[in-house]
CSV table of C-alpha atoms and ligand atoms in Angstrom, one decimal:
chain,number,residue,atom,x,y,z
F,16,UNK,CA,-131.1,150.9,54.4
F,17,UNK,CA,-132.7,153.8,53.0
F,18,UNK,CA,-135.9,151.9,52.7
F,19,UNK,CA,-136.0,150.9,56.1
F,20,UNK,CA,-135.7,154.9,57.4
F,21,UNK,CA,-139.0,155.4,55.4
F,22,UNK,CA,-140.7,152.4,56.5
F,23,UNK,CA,-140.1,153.4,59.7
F,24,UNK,CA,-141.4,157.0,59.1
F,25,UNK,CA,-144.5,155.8,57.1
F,26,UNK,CA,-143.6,157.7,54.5
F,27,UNK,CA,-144.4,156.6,50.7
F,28,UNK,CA,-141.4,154.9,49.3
F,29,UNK,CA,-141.7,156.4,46.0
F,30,UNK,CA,-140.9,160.1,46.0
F,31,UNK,CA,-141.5,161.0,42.5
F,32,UNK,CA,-144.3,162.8,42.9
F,33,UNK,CA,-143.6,164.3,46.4
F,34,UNK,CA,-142.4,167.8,47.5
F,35,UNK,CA,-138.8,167.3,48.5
F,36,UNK,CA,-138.5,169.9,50.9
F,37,UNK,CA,-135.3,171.2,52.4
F,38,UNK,CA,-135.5,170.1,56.0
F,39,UNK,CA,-137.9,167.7,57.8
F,40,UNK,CA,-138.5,167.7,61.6
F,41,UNK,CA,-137.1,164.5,63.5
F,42,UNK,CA,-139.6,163.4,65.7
F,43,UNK,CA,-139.2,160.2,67.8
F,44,UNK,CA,-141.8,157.5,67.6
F,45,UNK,CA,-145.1,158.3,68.7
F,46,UNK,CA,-145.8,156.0,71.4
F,47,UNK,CA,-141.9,156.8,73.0
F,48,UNK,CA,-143.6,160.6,73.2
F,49,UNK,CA,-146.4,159.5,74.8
F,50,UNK,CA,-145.3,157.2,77.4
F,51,UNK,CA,-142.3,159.8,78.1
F,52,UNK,CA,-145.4,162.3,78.6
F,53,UNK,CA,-147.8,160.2,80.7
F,54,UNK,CA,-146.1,161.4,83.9
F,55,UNK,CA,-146.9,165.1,83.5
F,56,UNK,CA,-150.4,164.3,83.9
F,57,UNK,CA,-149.5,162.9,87.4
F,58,UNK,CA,-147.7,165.8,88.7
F,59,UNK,CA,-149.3,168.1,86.2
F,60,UNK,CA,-146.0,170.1,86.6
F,61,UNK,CA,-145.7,171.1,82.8
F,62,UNK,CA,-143.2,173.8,83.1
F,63,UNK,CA,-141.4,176.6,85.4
F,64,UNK,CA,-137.9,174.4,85.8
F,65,UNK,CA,-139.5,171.2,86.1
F,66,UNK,CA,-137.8,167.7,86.6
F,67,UNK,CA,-137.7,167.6,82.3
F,68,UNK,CA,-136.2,170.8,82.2
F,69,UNK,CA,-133.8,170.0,85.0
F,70,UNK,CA,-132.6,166.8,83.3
F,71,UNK,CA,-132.6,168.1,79.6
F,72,UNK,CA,-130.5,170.5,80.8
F,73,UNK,CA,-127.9,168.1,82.4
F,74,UNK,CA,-128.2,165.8,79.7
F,75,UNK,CA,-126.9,168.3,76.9
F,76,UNK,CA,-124.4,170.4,79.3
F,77,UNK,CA,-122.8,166.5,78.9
F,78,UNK,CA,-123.6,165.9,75.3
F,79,UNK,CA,-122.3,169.2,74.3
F,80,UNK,CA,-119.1,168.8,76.3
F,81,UNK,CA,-119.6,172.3,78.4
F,82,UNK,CA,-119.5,173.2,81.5
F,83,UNK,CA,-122.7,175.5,82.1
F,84,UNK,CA,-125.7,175.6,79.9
F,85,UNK,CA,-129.1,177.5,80.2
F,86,UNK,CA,-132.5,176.2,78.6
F,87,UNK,CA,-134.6,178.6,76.8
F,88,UNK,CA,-137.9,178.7,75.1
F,89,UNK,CA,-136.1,179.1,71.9
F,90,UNK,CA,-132.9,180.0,70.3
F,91,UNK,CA,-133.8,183.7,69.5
F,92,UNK,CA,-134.4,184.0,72.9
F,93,UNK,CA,-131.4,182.4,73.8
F,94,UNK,CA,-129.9,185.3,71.8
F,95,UNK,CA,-131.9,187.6,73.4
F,96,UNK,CA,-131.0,186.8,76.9
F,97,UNK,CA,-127.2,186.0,76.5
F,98,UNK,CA,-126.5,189.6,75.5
F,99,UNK,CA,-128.2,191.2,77.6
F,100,UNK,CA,-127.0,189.0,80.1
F,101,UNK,CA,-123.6,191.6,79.6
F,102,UNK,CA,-125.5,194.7,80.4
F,103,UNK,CA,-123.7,196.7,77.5
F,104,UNK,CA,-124.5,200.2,77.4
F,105,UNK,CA,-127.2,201.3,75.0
F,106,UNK,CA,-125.5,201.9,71.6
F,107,UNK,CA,-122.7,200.2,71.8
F,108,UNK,CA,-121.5,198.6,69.4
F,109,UNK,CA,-121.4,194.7,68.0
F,110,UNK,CA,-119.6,193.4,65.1
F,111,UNK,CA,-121.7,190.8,63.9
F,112,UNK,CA,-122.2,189.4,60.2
F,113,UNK,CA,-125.2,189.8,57.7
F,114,UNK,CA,-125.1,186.6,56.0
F,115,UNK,CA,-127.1,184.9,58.5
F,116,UNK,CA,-130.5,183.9,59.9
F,117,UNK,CA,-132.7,187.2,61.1
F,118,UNK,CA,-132.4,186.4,64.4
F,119,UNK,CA,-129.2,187.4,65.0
F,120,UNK,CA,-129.0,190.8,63.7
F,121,UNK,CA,-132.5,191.5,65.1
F,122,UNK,CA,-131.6,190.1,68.9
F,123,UNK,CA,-128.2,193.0,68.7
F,124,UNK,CA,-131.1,195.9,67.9
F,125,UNK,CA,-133.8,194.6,70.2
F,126,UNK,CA,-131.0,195.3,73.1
F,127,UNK,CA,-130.9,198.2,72.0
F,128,UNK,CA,-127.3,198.3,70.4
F,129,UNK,CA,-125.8,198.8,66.8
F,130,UNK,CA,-124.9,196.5,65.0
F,131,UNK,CA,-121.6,196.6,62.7
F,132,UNK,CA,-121.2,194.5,60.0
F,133,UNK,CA,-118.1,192.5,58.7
F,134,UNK,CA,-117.7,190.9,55.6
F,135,UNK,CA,-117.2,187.3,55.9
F,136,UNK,CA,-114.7,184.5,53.9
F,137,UNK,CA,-116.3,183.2,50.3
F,138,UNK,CA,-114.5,179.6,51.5
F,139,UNK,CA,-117.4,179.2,54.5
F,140,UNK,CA,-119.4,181.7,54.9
F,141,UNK,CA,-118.2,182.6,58.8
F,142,UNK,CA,-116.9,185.7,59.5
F,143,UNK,CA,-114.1,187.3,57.9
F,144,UNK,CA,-111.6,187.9,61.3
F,145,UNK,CA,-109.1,189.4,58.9
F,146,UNK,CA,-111.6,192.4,58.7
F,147,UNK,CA,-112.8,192.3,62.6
F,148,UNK,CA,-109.9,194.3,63.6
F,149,UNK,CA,-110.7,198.0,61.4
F,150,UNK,CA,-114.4,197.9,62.2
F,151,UNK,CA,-113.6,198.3,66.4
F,152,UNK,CA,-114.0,201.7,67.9
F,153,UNK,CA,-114.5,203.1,71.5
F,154,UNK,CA,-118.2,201.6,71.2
F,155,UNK,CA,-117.2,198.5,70.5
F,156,UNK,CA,-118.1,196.0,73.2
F,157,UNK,CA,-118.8,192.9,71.5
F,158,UNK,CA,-118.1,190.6,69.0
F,159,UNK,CA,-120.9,188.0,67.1
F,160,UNK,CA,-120.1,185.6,65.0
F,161,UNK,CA,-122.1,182.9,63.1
F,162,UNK,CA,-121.0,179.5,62.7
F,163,UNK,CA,-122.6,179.1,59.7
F,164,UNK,CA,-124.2,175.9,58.4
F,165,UNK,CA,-122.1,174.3,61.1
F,166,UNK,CA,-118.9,175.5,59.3
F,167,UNK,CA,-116.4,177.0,62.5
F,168,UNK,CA,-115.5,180.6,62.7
F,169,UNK,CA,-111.8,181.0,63.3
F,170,UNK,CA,-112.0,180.8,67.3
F,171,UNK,CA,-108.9,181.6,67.7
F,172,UNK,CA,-108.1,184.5,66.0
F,173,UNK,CA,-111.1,185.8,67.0
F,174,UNK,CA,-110.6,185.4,71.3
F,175,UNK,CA,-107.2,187.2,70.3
F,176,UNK,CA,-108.4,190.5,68.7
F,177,UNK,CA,-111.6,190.2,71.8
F,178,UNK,CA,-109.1,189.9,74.1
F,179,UNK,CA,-106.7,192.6,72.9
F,180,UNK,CA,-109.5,195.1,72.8
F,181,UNK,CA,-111.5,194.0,76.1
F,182,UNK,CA,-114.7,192.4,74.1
F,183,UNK,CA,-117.0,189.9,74.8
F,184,UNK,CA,-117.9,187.0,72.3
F,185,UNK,CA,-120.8,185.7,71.8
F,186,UNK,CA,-121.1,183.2,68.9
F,187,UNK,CA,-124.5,182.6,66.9
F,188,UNK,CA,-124.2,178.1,67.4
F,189,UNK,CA,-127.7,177.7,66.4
F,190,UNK,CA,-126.3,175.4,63.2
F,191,UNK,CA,-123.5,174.2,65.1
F,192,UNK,CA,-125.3,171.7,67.4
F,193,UNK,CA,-123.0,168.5,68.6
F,194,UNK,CA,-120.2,170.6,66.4
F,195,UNK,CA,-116.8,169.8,68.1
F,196,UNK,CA,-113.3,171.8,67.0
F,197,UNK,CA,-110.1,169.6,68.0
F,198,UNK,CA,-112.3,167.2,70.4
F,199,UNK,CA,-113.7,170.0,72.1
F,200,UNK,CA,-117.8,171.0,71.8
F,201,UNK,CA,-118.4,174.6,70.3
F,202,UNK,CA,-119.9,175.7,73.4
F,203,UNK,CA,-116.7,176.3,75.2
F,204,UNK,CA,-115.6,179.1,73.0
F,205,UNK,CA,-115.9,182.7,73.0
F,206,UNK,CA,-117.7,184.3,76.5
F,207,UNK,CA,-121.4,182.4,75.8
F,208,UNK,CA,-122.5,180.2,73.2
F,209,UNK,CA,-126.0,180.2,71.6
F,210,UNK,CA,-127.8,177.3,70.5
F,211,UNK,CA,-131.5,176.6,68.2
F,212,UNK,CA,-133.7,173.6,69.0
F,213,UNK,CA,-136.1,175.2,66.3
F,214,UNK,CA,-138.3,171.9,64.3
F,215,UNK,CA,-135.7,172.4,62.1
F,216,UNK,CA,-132.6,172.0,63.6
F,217,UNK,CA,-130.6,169.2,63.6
F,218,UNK,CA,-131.7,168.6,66.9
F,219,UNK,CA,-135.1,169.8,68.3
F,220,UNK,CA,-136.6,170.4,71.4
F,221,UNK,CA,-140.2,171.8,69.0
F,222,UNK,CA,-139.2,175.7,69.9
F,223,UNK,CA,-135.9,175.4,72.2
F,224,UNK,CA,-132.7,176.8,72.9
F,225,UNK,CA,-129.8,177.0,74.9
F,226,UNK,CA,-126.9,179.6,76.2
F,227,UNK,CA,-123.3,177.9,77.2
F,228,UNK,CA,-121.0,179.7,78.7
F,229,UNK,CA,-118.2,178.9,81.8
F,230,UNK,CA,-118.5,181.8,83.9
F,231,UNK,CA,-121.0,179.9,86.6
F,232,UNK,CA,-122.3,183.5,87.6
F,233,UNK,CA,-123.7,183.9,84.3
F,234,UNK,CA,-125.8,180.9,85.2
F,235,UNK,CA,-128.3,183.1,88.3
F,236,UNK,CA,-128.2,186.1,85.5
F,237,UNK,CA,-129.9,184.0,82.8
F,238,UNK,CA,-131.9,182.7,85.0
F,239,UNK,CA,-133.3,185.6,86.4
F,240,UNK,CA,-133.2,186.6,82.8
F,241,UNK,CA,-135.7,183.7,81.7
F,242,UNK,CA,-137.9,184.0,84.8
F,243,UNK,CA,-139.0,187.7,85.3
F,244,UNK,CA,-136.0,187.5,87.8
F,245,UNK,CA,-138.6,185.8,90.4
F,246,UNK,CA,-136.1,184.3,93.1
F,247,UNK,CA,-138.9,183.6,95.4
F,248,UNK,CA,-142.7,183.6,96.4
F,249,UNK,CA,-142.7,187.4,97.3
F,250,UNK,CA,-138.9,188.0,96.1
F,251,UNK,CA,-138.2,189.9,92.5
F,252,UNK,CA,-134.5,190.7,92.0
F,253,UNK,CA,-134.2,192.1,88.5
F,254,UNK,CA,-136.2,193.0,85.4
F,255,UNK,CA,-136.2,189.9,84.0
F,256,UNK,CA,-138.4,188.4,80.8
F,257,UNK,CA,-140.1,184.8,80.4
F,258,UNK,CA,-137.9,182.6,78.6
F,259,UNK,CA,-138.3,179.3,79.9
F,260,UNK,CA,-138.8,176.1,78.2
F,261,UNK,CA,-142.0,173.8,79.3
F,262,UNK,CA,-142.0,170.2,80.0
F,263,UNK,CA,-143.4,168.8,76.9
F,264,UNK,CA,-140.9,170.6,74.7
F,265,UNK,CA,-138.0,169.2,77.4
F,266,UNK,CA,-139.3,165.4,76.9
F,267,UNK,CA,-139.2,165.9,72.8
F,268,UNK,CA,-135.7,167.1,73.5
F,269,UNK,CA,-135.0,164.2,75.7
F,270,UNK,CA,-136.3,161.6,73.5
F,271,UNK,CA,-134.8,163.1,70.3
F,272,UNK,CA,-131.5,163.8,72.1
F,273,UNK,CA,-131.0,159.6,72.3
F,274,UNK,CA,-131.3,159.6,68.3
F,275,UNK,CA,-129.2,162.7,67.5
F,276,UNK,CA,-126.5,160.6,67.0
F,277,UNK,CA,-127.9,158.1,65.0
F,278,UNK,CA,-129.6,161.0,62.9
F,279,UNK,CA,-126.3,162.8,62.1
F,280,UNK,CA,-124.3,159.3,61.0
F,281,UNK,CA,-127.6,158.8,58.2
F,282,UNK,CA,-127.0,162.6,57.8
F,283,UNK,CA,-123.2,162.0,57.1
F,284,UNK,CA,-123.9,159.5,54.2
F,285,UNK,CA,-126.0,161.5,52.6
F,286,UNK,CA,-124.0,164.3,53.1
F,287,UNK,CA,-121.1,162.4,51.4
F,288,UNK,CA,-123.1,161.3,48.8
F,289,UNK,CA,-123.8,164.6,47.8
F,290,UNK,CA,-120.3,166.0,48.1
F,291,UNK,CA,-119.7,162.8,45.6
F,292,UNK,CA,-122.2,163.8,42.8
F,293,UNK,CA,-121.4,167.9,43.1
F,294,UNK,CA,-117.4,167.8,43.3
F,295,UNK,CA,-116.9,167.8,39.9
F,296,UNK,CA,-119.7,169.8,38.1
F,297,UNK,CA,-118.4,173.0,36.7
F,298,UNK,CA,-119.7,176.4,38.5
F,299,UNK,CA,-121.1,174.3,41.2
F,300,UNK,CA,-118.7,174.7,44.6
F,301,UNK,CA,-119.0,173.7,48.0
F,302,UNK,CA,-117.9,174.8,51.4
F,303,UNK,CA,-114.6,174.2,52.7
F,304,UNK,CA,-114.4,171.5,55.3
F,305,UNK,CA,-112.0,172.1,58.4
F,306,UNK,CA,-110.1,169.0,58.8
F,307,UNK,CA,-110.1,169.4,62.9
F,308,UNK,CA,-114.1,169.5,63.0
F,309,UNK,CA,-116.3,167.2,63.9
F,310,UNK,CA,-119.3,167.9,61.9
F,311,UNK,CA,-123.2,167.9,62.4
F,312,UNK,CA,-124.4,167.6,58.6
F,313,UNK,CA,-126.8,169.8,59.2
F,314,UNK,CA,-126.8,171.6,55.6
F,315,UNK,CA,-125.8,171.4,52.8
F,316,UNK,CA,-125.1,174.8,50.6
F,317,UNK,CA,-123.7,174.8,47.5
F,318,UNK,CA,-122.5,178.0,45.7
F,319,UNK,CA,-123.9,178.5,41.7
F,320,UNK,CA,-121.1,180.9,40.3
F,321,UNK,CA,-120.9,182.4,36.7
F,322,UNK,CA,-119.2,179.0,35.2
F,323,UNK,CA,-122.8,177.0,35.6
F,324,UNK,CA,-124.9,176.9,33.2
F,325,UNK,CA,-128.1,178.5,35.0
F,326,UNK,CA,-128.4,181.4,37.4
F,327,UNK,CA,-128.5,180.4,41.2
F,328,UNK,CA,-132.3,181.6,40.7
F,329,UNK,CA,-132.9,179.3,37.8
F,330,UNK,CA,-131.3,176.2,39.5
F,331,UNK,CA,-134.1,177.2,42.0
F,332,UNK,CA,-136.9,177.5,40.0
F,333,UNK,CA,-135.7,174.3,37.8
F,334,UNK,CA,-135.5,172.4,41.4
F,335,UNK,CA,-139.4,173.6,42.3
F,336,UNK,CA,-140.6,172.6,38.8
F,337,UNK,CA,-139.3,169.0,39.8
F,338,UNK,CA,-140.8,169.1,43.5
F,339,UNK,CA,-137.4,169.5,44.8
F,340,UNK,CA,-137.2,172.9,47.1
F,341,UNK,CA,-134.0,174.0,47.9
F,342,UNK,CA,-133.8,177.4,49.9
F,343,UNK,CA,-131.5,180.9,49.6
F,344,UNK,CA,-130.2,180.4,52.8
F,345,UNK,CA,-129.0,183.7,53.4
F,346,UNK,CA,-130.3,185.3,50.6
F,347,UNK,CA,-131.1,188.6,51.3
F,348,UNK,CA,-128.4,189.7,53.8
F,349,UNK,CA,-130.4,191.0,57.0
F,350,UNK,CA,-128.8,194.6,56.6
F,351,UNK,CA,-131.3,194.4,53.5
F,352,UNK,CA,-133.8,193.3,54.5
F,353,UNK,CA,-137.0,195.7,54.7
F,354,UNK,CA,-137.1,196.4,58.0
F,355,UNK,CA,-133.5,197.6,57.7
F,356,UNK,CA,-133.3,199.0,54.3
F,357,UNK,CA,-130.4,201.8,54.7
F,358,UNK,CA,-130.3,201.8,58.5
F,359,UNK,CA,-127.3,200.3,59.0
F,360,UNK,CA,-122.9,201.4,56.6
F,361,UNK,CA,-123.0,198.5,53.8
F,362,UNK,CA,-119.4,199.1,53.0
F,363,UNK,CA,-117.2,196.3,52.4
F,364,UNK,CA,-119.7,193.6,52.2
F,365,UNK,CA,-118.5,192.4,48.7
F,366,UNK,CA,-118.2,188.6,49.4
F,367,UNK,CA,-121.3,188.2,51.9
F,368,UNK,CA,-123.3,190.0,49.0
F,369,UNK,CA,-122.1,187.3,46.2
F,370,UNK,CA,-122.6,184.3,48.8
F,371,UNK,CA,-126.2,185.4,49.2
F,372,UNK,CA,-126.3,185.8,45.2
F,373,UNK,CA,-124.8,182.2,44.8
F,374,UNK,CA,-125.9,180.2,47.1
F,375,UNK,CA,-128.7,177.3,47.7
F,376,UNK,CA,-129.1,175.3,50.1
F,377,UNK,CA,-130.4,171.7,49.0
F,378,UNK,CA,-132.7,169.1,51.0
F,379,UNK,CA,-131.0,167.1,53.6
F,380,UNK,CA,-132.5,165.2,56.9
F,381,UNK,CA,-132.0,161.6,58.0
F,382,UNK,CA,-135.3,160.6,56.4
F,383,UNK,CA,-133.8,161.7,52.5
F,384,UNK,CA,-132.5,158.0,50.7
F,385,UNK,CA,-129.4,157.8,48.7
F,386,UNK,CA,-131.8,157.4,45.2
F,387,UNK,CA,-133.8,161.3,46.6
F,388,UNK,CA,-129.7,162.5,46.2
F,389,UNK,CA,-129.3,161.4,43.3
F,390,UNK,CA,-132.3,162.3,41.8
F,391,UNK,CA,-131.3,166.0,43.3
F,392,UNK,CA,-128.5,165.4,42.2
F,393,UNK,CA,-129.1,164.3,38.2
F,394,UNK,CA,-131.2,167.7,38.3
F,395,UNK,CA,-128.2,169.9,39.1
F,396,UNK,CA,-125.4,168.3,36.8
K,12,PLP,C1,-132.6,179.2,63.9
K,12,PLP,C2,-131.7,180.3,64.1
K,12,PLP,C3,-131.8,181.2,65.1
K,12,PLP,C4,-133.0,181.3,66.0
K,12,PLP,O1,-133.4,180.2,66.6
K,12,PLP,P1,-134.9,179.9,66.9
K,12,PLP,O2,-134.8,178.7,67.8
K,12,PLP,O3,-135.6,179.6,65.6
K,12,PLP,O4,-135.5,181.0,67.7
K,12,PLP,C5,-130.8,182.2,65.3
K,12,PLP,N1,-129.7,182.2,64.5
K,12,PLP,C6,-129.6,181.4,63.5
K,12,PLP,C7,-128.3,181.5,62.6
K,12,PLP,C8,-130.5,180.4,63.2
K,12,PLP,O5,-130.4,179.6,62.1
């Protein structure tokens, strides 16, 4: 079966001396795209809320089990826009975490609020909720955590300590597409939900995102959020920026969106093929699965600790020299990053800081064959 996938994708059955890299872009078949496009040049309505955009946004408010959902241009937007969609005073406060994508440490400064950072839990990566409860002060207004390659925060305890303390939550879903938690989607958690149709995303939309959230009046504030708050031809109601998403990126979601299924089951066997090989290899761990989760196989990290026999660098550099290219996903933690270099309290960070040290995350997408995970595989152990 794994043949057929690269049949199908025109893609040289013999890998050997191909880059393996760690993510590939689905696409749907070209001539689906082009006769899902043909319309556009009928109406030649290619974006501001068209019918695609309409649709798309129906379709996924259903596939991700939630009741309100807001398209978005793309997922640091999405970001973007669902907190300010609060209207928090400047410098408040949000507890965040560092061991993530840049995105979400950068979309808490660029609303002009500080963010505090938690440590999270070495067993997957999410936030630490054990440690939520001593960062809150009287600036505090918000809570955002990361699900992390997909792996689920501890909801609950975490809508307990918001509520306690009057927060919001808003939860960084950008891995966590199609992720349910006891049959329900991830979307319905927390105050809003953010999700990434980024190329390389489980699911993709080209550049795309989405905000979830139940509160139906949040719907008109992201809206006028992601429209320069244009609510008619000579009407302006509110500052608002330009967030939308256009019509051809709506059709790639709508055509991808009938194969996200189907991608995430070739995902899974991969996914289990890899667990498979890497269990029992000494200094090699990997991520605690919740039993109550329906996952999205959208990564797979594994953590190189001092009882392996190479450096989590020198498994990466021994990957490279074999065409294989893993990535530090989240190596460095955004707090260190340049552009916040001793800007922001680094206590307590101990286990984020060795995650970032340990871990690699290896090549998986629908396209990959068994034989490409075992050849990984055979390189690690
Ligand atoms: C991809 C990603 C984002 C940003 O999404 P884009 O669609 O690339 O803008 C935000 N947070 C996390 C954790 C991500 O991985």
């Amino acid at each position: 079966m794994e043949d057929d996938g690269k049949v199908k994708a025109g893609v040289n059955t013999d890998m050997s001396n191909e880059k393996i890299l760690v993510t590939r872009a689905s696409m749907p078949p070209y001539e689906e795209y082009i006769e899902a496009i043909r319309p556009l040049w009928e109406s030649h309505w290619i974006t501001n809320m068209g019918q695609y955009h309409r649709e798309l946004e129906k379709k996924l408010k259903e596939y991700l089990d939630v009741p309100e959902l807001s398209l978005m241009v793309n997922g640091h937007m999405a970001l973007e826009m669902a907190i300010q969609a609060f209207d928090f005073p400047e410098g408040a406060e949000v507890i965040t975490t560092p061991f993530t994508f840049i995105s979400t440490t950068h979309a808490i400064v660029r609303n002009h609020l500080q963010p505090v950072f938690c440590d999270v839990k070495a067993s997957d990566g999410t936030i630490d909720e054990s440690k939520i409860e001593e960062l809150i002060t009287e600036k505090t207004v918000a809570i955002l955590p990361v699900h992390v390659y997909g792996n689920i925060c501890n909801v609950e305890e975490i809508q307990r300590i918001a509520d306690k303390y009057s927060l919001k939550v808003i939860y960084d879903a950008a891995h966590a597409f199609g992720v349910k938690y006891r049959g329900r989607g991830i979307g319905n958690y927390g105050d809003a939900s953010v999700f990434s149709f980024h190329a390389t995303k489980v699911f993709n939309t080209i550049e795309g995102g989405a905000v979830t959230f139940s509160e139906h009046r949040l719907y008109e504030r992201l809206y006028n959020l992601k429209n320069f708050g244009i609510r008619g031809e000579e009407l302006v109601v509110s500052i608002g920026a330009n967030a939308k998403m256009n019509e051809f990126a709506a059709i790639m979601g709508l055509c991808n969106l009938k194969r996200v299924s189907t991608i995430m089951d070739e995902r899974k066997e991969l996914w289990q093929q890899y667990q498979d090989r890497l269990s029992n290899i000494a200094g090699i761990k990997l991520f605690y699965s919740h039993s109550e989760i329906n996952k999205n196989y959208s990564y797979l990290p594994i953590i190189v600790d001092e009882g392996y026999e190479l450096s989590r660098d020198e498994l990466y550099r021994k990957l490279r020299e074999h065409n294989i290219y893993s990535r530090k996903y989240f190596y460095p933690l955004t707090l260190d990053q340049m552009c916040y270099k001793n800007k922001f309290k680094q206590d307590n960070l101990k286990v984020a800081r060795n995650l970032a040290n340990q871990v690699l995350v290896l090549p998986l997408y629908s396209e990959l064959s068994i034989n490409d995970v075992d050849k990984i595989c055979s390189q690690i152990g």
